[in-house]
Amino acid sequence: MLDKDSYEHDLKDFYFTFIELPKFPKTKEDQLESIVEKWIYYFKYADETSEEELEKIIGSDVIIKKAYEELNRFNWSEKEFIAYEQEIKRIRDERAVLEQKLDDAKKEGKIEVAKTMLANNVDVTTIVKFTGLSISEIEELSGNL
């Protein structure tokens, strides 16, 4: 954000930490005391970190876990990478199907509400307001009753 009076950039909650990896003295994951130290350890020892050590380092920090996972992907064989990509595609396809089913169910629910309202002689404007269906959809429903 630019301060209009001083023309200085003010980035709230944003800071830089400059590190010299060779000077970082901690060599064990149980010595890490802060998130900054965890990141420094990641940059210095990521290739040497075992799965057991990784769990201790990550703790509840999802972002550091993602960083380790991304780094790990670079060590995969082409076959492993293809399998990973196929699994991601399968998950996305499954999610899309579920979202479509949910949308269909919502629409079906709106149609049932509109039918009930029509059967009770509620005016079309009110039905549109409460269901979100278009006037033409409601008129089509009223023709099928």
mmCIF file with all atom_site columns, C-alpha atoms in Angstrom:
data_model
loop_
_atom_site.group_PDB
_atom_site.id
_atom_site.type_symbol
_atom_site.label_atom_id
_atom_site.label_alt_id
_atom_site.label_comp_id
_atom_site.label_asym_id
_atom_site.label_entity_id
_atom_site.label_seq_id
_atom_site.pdbx_PDB_ins_code
_atom_site.Cartn_x
_atom_site.Cartn_y
_atom_site.Cartn_z
_atom_site.occupancy
_atom_site.B_iso_or_equiv
_atom_site.pdbx_formal_charge
_atom_site.auth_seq_id
_atom_site.auth_comp_id
_atom_site.auth_asym_id
_atom_site.auth_atom_id
_atom_site.pdbx_PDB_model_num
ATOM 1   C CA . MET A 1 1   ? 0.000   0.000   0.000   1.00 0.00 ? 1   MET A CA 1
ATOM 2   C CA . LEU A 1 2   ? 1.376   3.412   -0.946  1.00 0.00 ? 2   LEU A CA 1
ATOM 3   C CA . ASP A 1 3   ? 1.320   6.135   1.719   1.00 0.00 ? 3   ASP A CA 1
ATOM 4   C CA . LYS A 1 4   ? -0.111  9.202   -0.049  1.00 0.00 ? 4   LYS A CA 1
ATOM 5   C CA . ASP A 1 5   ? 1.728   11.661  2.211   1.00 0.00 ? 5   ASP A CA 1
ATOM 6   C CA . SER A 1 6   ? 5.235   10.181  2.231   1.00 0.00 ? 6   SER A CA 1
ATOM 7   C CA . TYR A 1 7   ? 5.018   8.083   -0.974  1.00 0.00 ? 7   TYR A CA 1
ATOM 8   C CA . GLU A 1 8   ? 6.514   5.159   0.946   1.00 0.00 ? 8   GLU A CA 1
ATOM 9   C CA . HIS A 1 9   ? 5.346   1.602   0.463   1.00 0.00 ? 9   HIS A CA 1
ATOM 10  C CA . ASP A 1 10  ? 3.810   0.158   3.594   1.00 0.00 ? 10  ASP A CA 1
ATOM 11  C CA . LEU A 1 11  ? 3.390   -3.604  3.569   1.00 0.00 ? 11  LEU A CA 1
ATOM 12  C CA . LYS A 1 12  ? 1.508   -4.607  6.682   1.00 0.00 ? 12  LYS A CA 1
ATOM 13  C CA . ASP A 1 13  ? 2.665   -7.868  8.293   1.00 0.00 ? 13  ASP A CA 1
ATOM 14  C CA . PHE A 1 14  ? 5.407   -8.311  5.708   1.00 0.00 ? 14  PHE A CA 1
ATOM 15  C CA . TYR A 1 15  ? 9.071   -8.560  6.554   1.00 0.00 ? 15  TYR A CA 1
ATOM 16  C CA . PHE A 1 16  ? 12.336  -9.880  5.160   1.00 0.00 ? 16  PHE A CA 1
ATOM 17  C CA . THR A 1 17  ? 14.806  -12.140 6.894   1.00 0.00 ? 17  THR A CA 1
ATOM 18  C CA . PHE A 1 18  ? 18.276  -12.295 5.389   1.00 0.00 ? 18  PHE A CA 1
ATOM 19  C CA . ILE A 1 19  ? 20.205  -15.423 6.231   1.00 0.00 ? 19  ILE A CA 1
ATOM 20  C CA . GLU A 1 20  ? 23.615  -16.876 5.592   1.00 0.00 ? 20  GLU A CA 1
ATOM 21  C CA . LEU A 1 21  ? 23.068  -20.623 5.500   1.00 0.00 ? 21  LEU A CA 1
ATOM 22  C CA . PRO A 1 22  ? 26.674  -21.569 6.358   1.00 0.00 ? 22  PRO A CA 1
ATOM 23  C CA . LYS A 1 23  ? 26.356  -19.564 9.583   1.00 0.00 ? 23  LYS A CA 1
ATOM 24  C CA . PHE A 1 24  ? 23.150  -21.280 10.731  1.00 0.00 ? 24  PHE A CA 1
ATOM 25  C CA . PRO A 1 25  ? 24.348  -23.294 13.748  1.00 0.00 ? 25  PRO A CA 1
ATOM 26  C CA . LYS A 1 26  ? 21.439  -25.648 14.377  1.00 0.00 ? 26  LYS A CA 1
ATOM 27  C CA . THR A 1 27  ? 21.856  -29.155 12.977  1.00 0.00 ? 27  THR A CA 1
ATOM 28  C CA . LYS A 1 28  ? 18.998  -31.083 14.596  1.00 0.00 ? 28  LYS A CA 1
ATOM 29  C CA . GLU A 1 29  ? 15.288  -30.598 14.057  1.00 0.00 ? 29  GLU A CA 1
ATOM 30  C CA . ASP A 1 30  ? 14.561  -30.603 17.791  1.00 0.00 ? 30  ASP A CA 1
ATOM 31  C CA . GLN A 1 31  ? 16.717  -27.461 18.209  1.00 0.00 ? 31  GLN A CA 1
ATOM 32  C CA . LEU A 1 32  ? 14.358  -25.357 16.078  1.00 0.00 ? 32  LEU A CA 1
ATOM 33  C CA . GLU A 1 33  ? 12.493  -22.752 18.099  1.00 0.00 ? 33  GLU A CA 1
ATOM 34  C CA . SER A 1 34  ? 10.683  -20.546 15.588  1.00 0.00 ? 34  SER A CA 1
ATOM 35  C CA . ILE A 1 35  ? 9.090   -20.620 12.175  1.00 0.00 ? 35  ILE A CA 1
ATOM 36  C CA . VAL A 1 36  ? 12.038  -18.663 10.770  1.00 0.00 ? 36  VAL A CA 1
ATOM 37  C CA . GLU A 1 37  ? 14.450  -21.308 12.076  1.00 0.00 ? 37  GLU A CA 1
ATOM 38  C CA . LYS A 1 38  ? 12.293  -24.034 10.509  1.00 0.00 ? 38  LYS A CA 1
ATOM 39  C CA . TRP A 1 39  ? 12.519  -22.307 7.142   1.00 0.00 ? 39  TRP A CA 1
ATOM 40  C CA . ILE A 1 40  ? 16.268  -21.819 7.457   1.00 0.00 ? 40  ILE A CA 1
ATOM 41  C CA . TYR A 1 41  ? 16.637  -25.500 8.351   1.00 0.00 ? 41  TYR A CA 1
ATOM 42  C CA . TYR A 1 42  ? 14.509  -26.360 5.306   1.00 0.00 ? 42  TYR A CA 1
ATOM 43  C CA . PHE A 1 43  ? 16.758  -24.382 2.968   1.00 0.00 ? 43  PHE A CA 1
ATOM 44  C CA . LYS A 1 44  ? 19.939  -25.819 4.454   1.00 0.00 ? 44  LYS A CA 1
ATOM 45  C CA . TYR A 1 45  ? 19.026  -29.465 5.106   1.00 0.00 ? 45  TYR A CA 1
ATOM 46  C CA . ALA A 1 46  ? 15.943  -30.310 3.025   1.00 0.00 ? 46  ALA A CA 1
ATOM 47  C CA . ASP A 1 47  ? 17.745  -32.929 0.913   1.00 0.00 ? 47  ASP A CA 1
ATOM 48  C CA . GLU A 1 48  ? 19.058  -34.703 4.012   1.00 0.00 ? 48  GLU A CA 1
ATOM 49  C CA . THR A 1 49  ? 15.821  -34.690 6.029   1.00 0.00 ? 49  THR A CA 1
ATOM 50  C CA . SER A 1 50  ? 14.235  -38.084 6.774   1.00 0.00 ? 50  SER A CA 1
ATOM 51  C CA . GLU A 1 51  ? 10.468  -38.659 6.969   1.00 0.00 ? 51  GLU A CA 1
ATOM 52  C CA . GLU A 1 52  ? 10.717  -39.011 10.767  1.00 0.00 ? 52  GLU A CA 1
ATOM 53  C CA . GLU A 1 53  ? 12.593  -35.716 11.116  1.00 0.00 ? 53  GLU A CA 1
ATOM 54  C CA . LEU A 1 54  ? 10.174  -34.096 8.717   1.00 0.00 ? 54  LEU A CA 1
ATOM 55  C CA . GLU A 1 55  ? 7.207   -34.795 11.000  1.00 0.00 ? 55  GLU A CA 1
ATOM 56  C CA . LYS A 1 56  ? 9.015   -33.130 13.918  1.00 0.00 ? 56  LYS A CA 1
ATOM 57  C CA . ILE A 1 57  ? 9.930   -30.081 11.821  1.00 0.00 ? 57  ILE A CA 1
ATOM 58  C CA . ILE A 1 58  ? 6.537   -29.580 10.206  1.00 0.00 ? 58  ILE A CA 1
ATOM 59  C CA . GLY A 1 59  ? 4.427   -29.863 13.340  1.00 0.00 ? 59  GLY A CA 1
ATOM 60  C CA . SER A 1 60  ? 1.227   -28.052 12.409  1.00 0.00 ? 60  SER A CA 1
ATOM 61  C CA . ASP A 1 61  ? 2.768   -25.862 9.692   1.00 0.00 ? 61  ASP A CA 1
ATOM 62  C CA . VAL A 1 62  ? 1.028   -26.806 6.441   1.00 0.00 ? 62  VAL A CA 1
ATOM 63  C CA . ILE A 1 63  ? 3.109   -24.395 4.337   1.00 0.00 ? 63  ILE A CA 1
ATOM 64  C CA . ILE A 1 64  ? 6.432   -25.984 5.271   1.00 0.00 ? 64  ILE A CA 1
ATOM 65  C CA . LYS A 1 65  ? 4.908   -29.414 4.586   1.00 0.00 ? 65  LYS A CA 1
ATOM 66  C CA . LYS A 1 66  ? 3.907   -28.256 1.092   1.00 0.00 ? 66  LYS A CA 1
ATOM 67  C CA . ALA A 1 67  ? 7.441   -26.953 0.489   1.00 0.00 ? 67  ALA A CA 1
ATOM 68  C CA . TYR A 1 68  ? 8.912   -30.364 1.370   1.00 0.00 ? 68  TYR A CA 1
ATOM 69  C CA . GLU A 1 69  ? 6.348   -32.127 -0.835  1.00 0.00 ? 69  GLU A CA 1
ATOM 70  C CA . GLU A 1 70  ? 7.166   -29.882 -3.788  1.00 0.00 ? 70  GLU A CA 1
ATOM 71  C CA . LEU A 1 71  ? 10.878  -30.457 -3.310  1.00 0.00 ? 71  LEU A CA 1
ATOM 72  C CA . ASN A 1 72  ? 10.253  -34.194 -3.111  1.00 0.00 ? 72  ASN A CA 1
ATOM 73  C CA . ARG A 1 73  ? 8.458   -34.123 -6.484  1.00 0.00 ? 73  ARG A CA 1
ATOM 74  C CA . PHE A 1 74  ? 11.696  -33.088 -8.189  1.00 0.00 ? 74  PHE A CA 1
ATOM 75  C CA . ASN A 1 75  ? 13.220  -36.434 -7.160  1.00 0.00 ? 75  ASN A CA 1
ATOM 76  C CA . TRP A 1 76  ? 10.451  -38.530 -8.712  1.00 0.00 ? 76  TRP A CA 1
ATOM 77  C CA . SER A 1 77  ? 10.987  -40.709 -11.749 1.00 0.00 ? 77  SER A CA 1
ATOM 78  C CA . GLU A 1 78  ? 8.984   -39.936 -14.865 1.00 0.00 ? 78  GLU A CA 1
ATOM 79  C CA . LYS A 1 79  ? 6.704   -42.909 -14.108 1.00 0.00 ? 79  LYS A CA 1
ATOM 80  C CA . GLU A 1 80  ? 6.023   -41.637 -10.560 1.00 0.00 ? 80  GLU A CA 1
ATOM 81  C CA . PHE A 1 81  ? 5.337   -38.132 -11.859 1.00 0.00 ? 81  PHE A CA 1
ATOM 82  C CA . ILE A 1 82  ? 2.875   -39.432 -14.475 1.00 0.00 ? 82  ILE A CA 1
ATOM 83  C CA . ALA A 1 83  ? 1.089   -41.508 -11.807 1.00 0.00 ? 83  ALA A CA 1
ATOM 84  C CA . TYR A 1 84  ? 0.888   -38.402 -9.593  1.00 0.00 ? 84  TYR A CA 1
ATOM 85  C CA . GLU A 1 85  ? -0.532  -36.276 -12.415 1.00 0.00 ? 85  GLU A CA 1
ATOM 86  C CA . GLN A 1 86  ? -3.100  -38.969 -13.241 1.00 0.00 ? 86  GLN A CA 1
ATOM 87  C CA . GLU A 1 87  ? -4.194  -39.153 -9.598  1.00 0.00 ? 87  GLU A CA 1
ATOM 88  C CA . ILE A 1 88  ? -4.540  -35.350 -9.438  1.00 0.00 ? 88  ILE A CA 1
ATOM 89  C CA . LYS A 1 89  ? -6.645  -35.429 -12.619 1.00 0.00 ? 89  LYS A CA 1
ATOM 90  C CA . ARG A 1 90  ? -8.815  -38.241 -11.181 1.00 0.00 ? 90  ARG A CA 1
ATOM 91  C CA . ILE A 1 91  ? -9.389  -36.249 -7.974  1.00 0.00 ? 91  ILE A CA 1
ATOM 92  C CA . ARG A 1 92  ? -10.285 -33.099 -9.920  1.00 0.00 ? 92  ARG A CA 1
ATOM 93  C CA . ASP A 1 93  ? -12.660 -35.032 -12.182 1.00 0.00 ? 93  ASP A CA 1
ATOM 94  C CA . GLU A 1 94  ? -14.316 -36.633 -9.156  1.00 0.00 ? 94  GLU A CA 1
ATOM 95  C CA . ARG A 1 95  ? -14.684 -33.232 -7.501  1.00 0.00 ? 95  ARG A CA 1
ATOM 96  C CA . ALA A 1 96  ? -16.234 -31.776 -10.674 1.00 0.00 ? 96  ALA A CA 1
ATOM 97  C CA . VAL A 1 97  ? -18.757 -34.634 -10.834 1.00 0.00 ? 97  VAL A CA 1
ATOM 98  C CA . LEU A 1 98  ? -19.691 -34.125 -7.171  1.00 0.00 ? 98  LEU A CA 1
ATOM 99  C CA . GLU A 1 99  ? -20.076 -30.367 -7.665  1.00 0.00 ? 99  GLU A CA 1
ATOM 100 C CA . GLN A 1 100 ? -22.323 -30.990 -10.681 1.00 0.00 ? 100 GLN A CA 1
ATOM 101 C CA . LYS A 1 101 ? -24.451 -33.427 -8.661  1.00 0.00 ? 101 LYS A CA 1
ATOM 102 C CA . LEU A 1 102 ? -24.736 -30.851 -5.876  1.00 0.00 ? 102 LEU A CA 1
ATOM 103 C CA . ASP A 1 103 ? -25.768 -28.143 -8.351  1.00 0.00 ? 103 ASP A CA 1
ATOM 104 C CA . ASP A 1 104 ? -28.349 -30.511 -9.873  1.00 0.00 ? 104 ASP A CA 1
ATOM 105 C CA . ALA A 1 105 ? -29.730 -31.362 -6.416  1.00 0.00 ? 105 ALA A CA 1
ATOM 106 C CA . LYS A 1 106 ? -30.003 -27.669 -5.516  1.00 0.00 ? 106 LYS A CA 1
ATOM 107 C CA . LYS A 1 107 ? -31.846 -26.942 -8.764  1.00 0.00 ? 107 LYS A CA 1
ATOM 108 C CA . GLU A 1 108 ? -34.171 -29.919 -8.189  1.00 0.00 ? 108 GLU A CA 1
ATOM 109 C CA . GLY A 1 109 ? -34.893 -28.597 -4.681  1.00 0.00 ? 109 GLY A CA 1
ATOM 110 C CA . LYS A 1 110 ? -35.738 -25.173 -6.075  1.00 0.00 ? 110 LYS A CA 1
ATOM 111 C CA . ILE A 1 111 ? -38.054 -26.772 -8.633  1.00 0.00 ? 111 ILE A CA 1
ATOM 112 C CA . GLU A 1 112 ? -39.880 -28.717 -5.918  1.00 0.00 ? 112 GLU A CA 1
ATOM 113 C CA . VAL A 1 113 ? -40.304 -25.538 -3.842  1.00 0.00 ? 113 VAL A CA 1
ATOM 114 C CA . ALA A 1 114 ? -41.586 -23.679 -6.914  1.00 0.00 ? 114 ALA A CA 1
ATOM 115 C CA . LYS A 1 115 ? -44.097 -26.478 -7.660  1.00 0.00 ? 115 LYS A CA 1
ATOM 116 C CA . THR A 1 116 ? -45.379 -26.359 -4.090  1.00 0.00 ? 116 THR A CA 1
ATOM 117 C CA . MET A 1 117 ? -45.696 -22.578 -4.240  1.00 0.00 ? 117 MET A CA 1
ATOM 118 C CA . LEU A 1 118 ? -47.524 -22.762 -7.580  1.00 0.00 ? 118 LEU A CA 1
ATOM 119 C CA . ALA A 1 119 ? -49.903 -25.376 -6.152  1.00 0.00 ? 119 ALA A CA 1
ATOM 120 C CA . ASN A 1 120 ? -50.657 -22.907 -3.336  1.00 0.00 ? 120 ASN A CA 1
ATOM 121 C CA . ASN A 1 121 ? -51.359 -20.073 -5.798  1.00 0.00 ? 121 ASN A CA 1
ATOM 122 C CA . VAL A 1 122 ? -48.306 -17.993 -4.895  1.00 0.00 ? 122 VAL A CA 1
ATOM 123 C CA . ASP A 1 123 ? -47.621 -15.337 -7.539  1.00 0.00 ? 123 ASP A CA 1
ATOM 124 C CA . VAL A 1 124 ? -44.752 -15.855 -9.994  1.00 0.00 ? 124 VAL A CA 1
ATOM 125 C CA . THR A 1 125 ? -42.788 -12.801 -8.794  1.00 0.00 ? 125 THR A CA 1
ATOM 126 C CA . THR A 1 126 ? -42.642 -14.171 -5.256  1.00 0.00 ? 126 THR A CA 1
ATOM 127 C CA . ILE A 1 127 ? -41.590 -17.609 -6.535  1.00 0.00 ? 127 ILE A CA 1
ATOM 128 C CA . VAL A 1 128 ? -38.778 -16.021 -8.568  1.00 0.00 ? 128 VAL A CA 1
ATOM 129 C CA . LYS A 1 129 ? -37.651 -14.088 -5.499  1.00 0.00 ? 129 LYS A CA 1
ATOM 130 C CA . PHE A 1 130 ? -37.527 -17.152 -3.222  1.00 0.00 ? 130 PHE A CA 1
ATOM 131 C CA . THR A 1 131 ? -36.222 -19.814 -5.646  1.00 0.00 ? 131 THR A CA 1
ATOM 132 C CA . GLY A 1 132 ? -33.961 -17.879 -7.987  1.00 0.00 ? 132 GLY A CA 1
ATOM 133 C CA . LEU A 1 133 ? -35.587 -19.616 -10.947 1.00 0.00 ? 133 LEU A CA 1
ATOM 134 C CA . SER A 1 134 ? -36.402 -17.552 -14.012 1.00 0.00 ? 134 SER A CA 1
ATOM 135 C CA . ILE A 1 135 ? -39.950 -16.536 -14.934 1.00 0.00 ? 135 ILE A CA 1
ATOM 136 C CA . SER A 1 136 ? -39.842 -18.794 -17.996 1.00 0.00 ? 136 SER A CA 1
ATOM 137 C CA . GLU A 1 137 ? -38.770 -21.789 -15.869 1.00 0.00 ? 137 GLU A CA 1
ATOM 138 C CA . ILE A 1 138 ? -41.653 -21.161 -13.476 1.00 0.00 ? 138 ILE A CA 1
ATOM 139 C CA . GLU A 1 139 ? -44.159 -20.703 -16.318 1.00 0.00 ? 139 GLU A CA 1
ATOM 140 C CA . GLU A 1 140 ? -42.928 -24.005 -17.798 1.00 0.00 ? 140 GLU A CA 1
ATOM 141 C CA . LEU A 1 141 ? -43.491 -25.678 -14.416 1.00 0.00 ? 141 LEU A CA 1
ATOM 142 C CA . SER A 1 142 ? -46.996 -24.200 -14.129 1.00 0.00 ? 142 SER A CA 1
ATOM 143 C CA . GLY A 1 143 ? -47.823 -25.644 -17.564 1.00 0.00 ? 143 GLY A CA 1
ATOM 144 C CA . ASN A 1 144 ? -46.751 -29.116 -16.404 1.00 0.00 ? 144 ASN A CA 1
ATOM 145 C CA . LEU A 1 145 ? -48.916 -29.103 -13.244 1.00 0.00 ? 145 LEU A CA 1
#
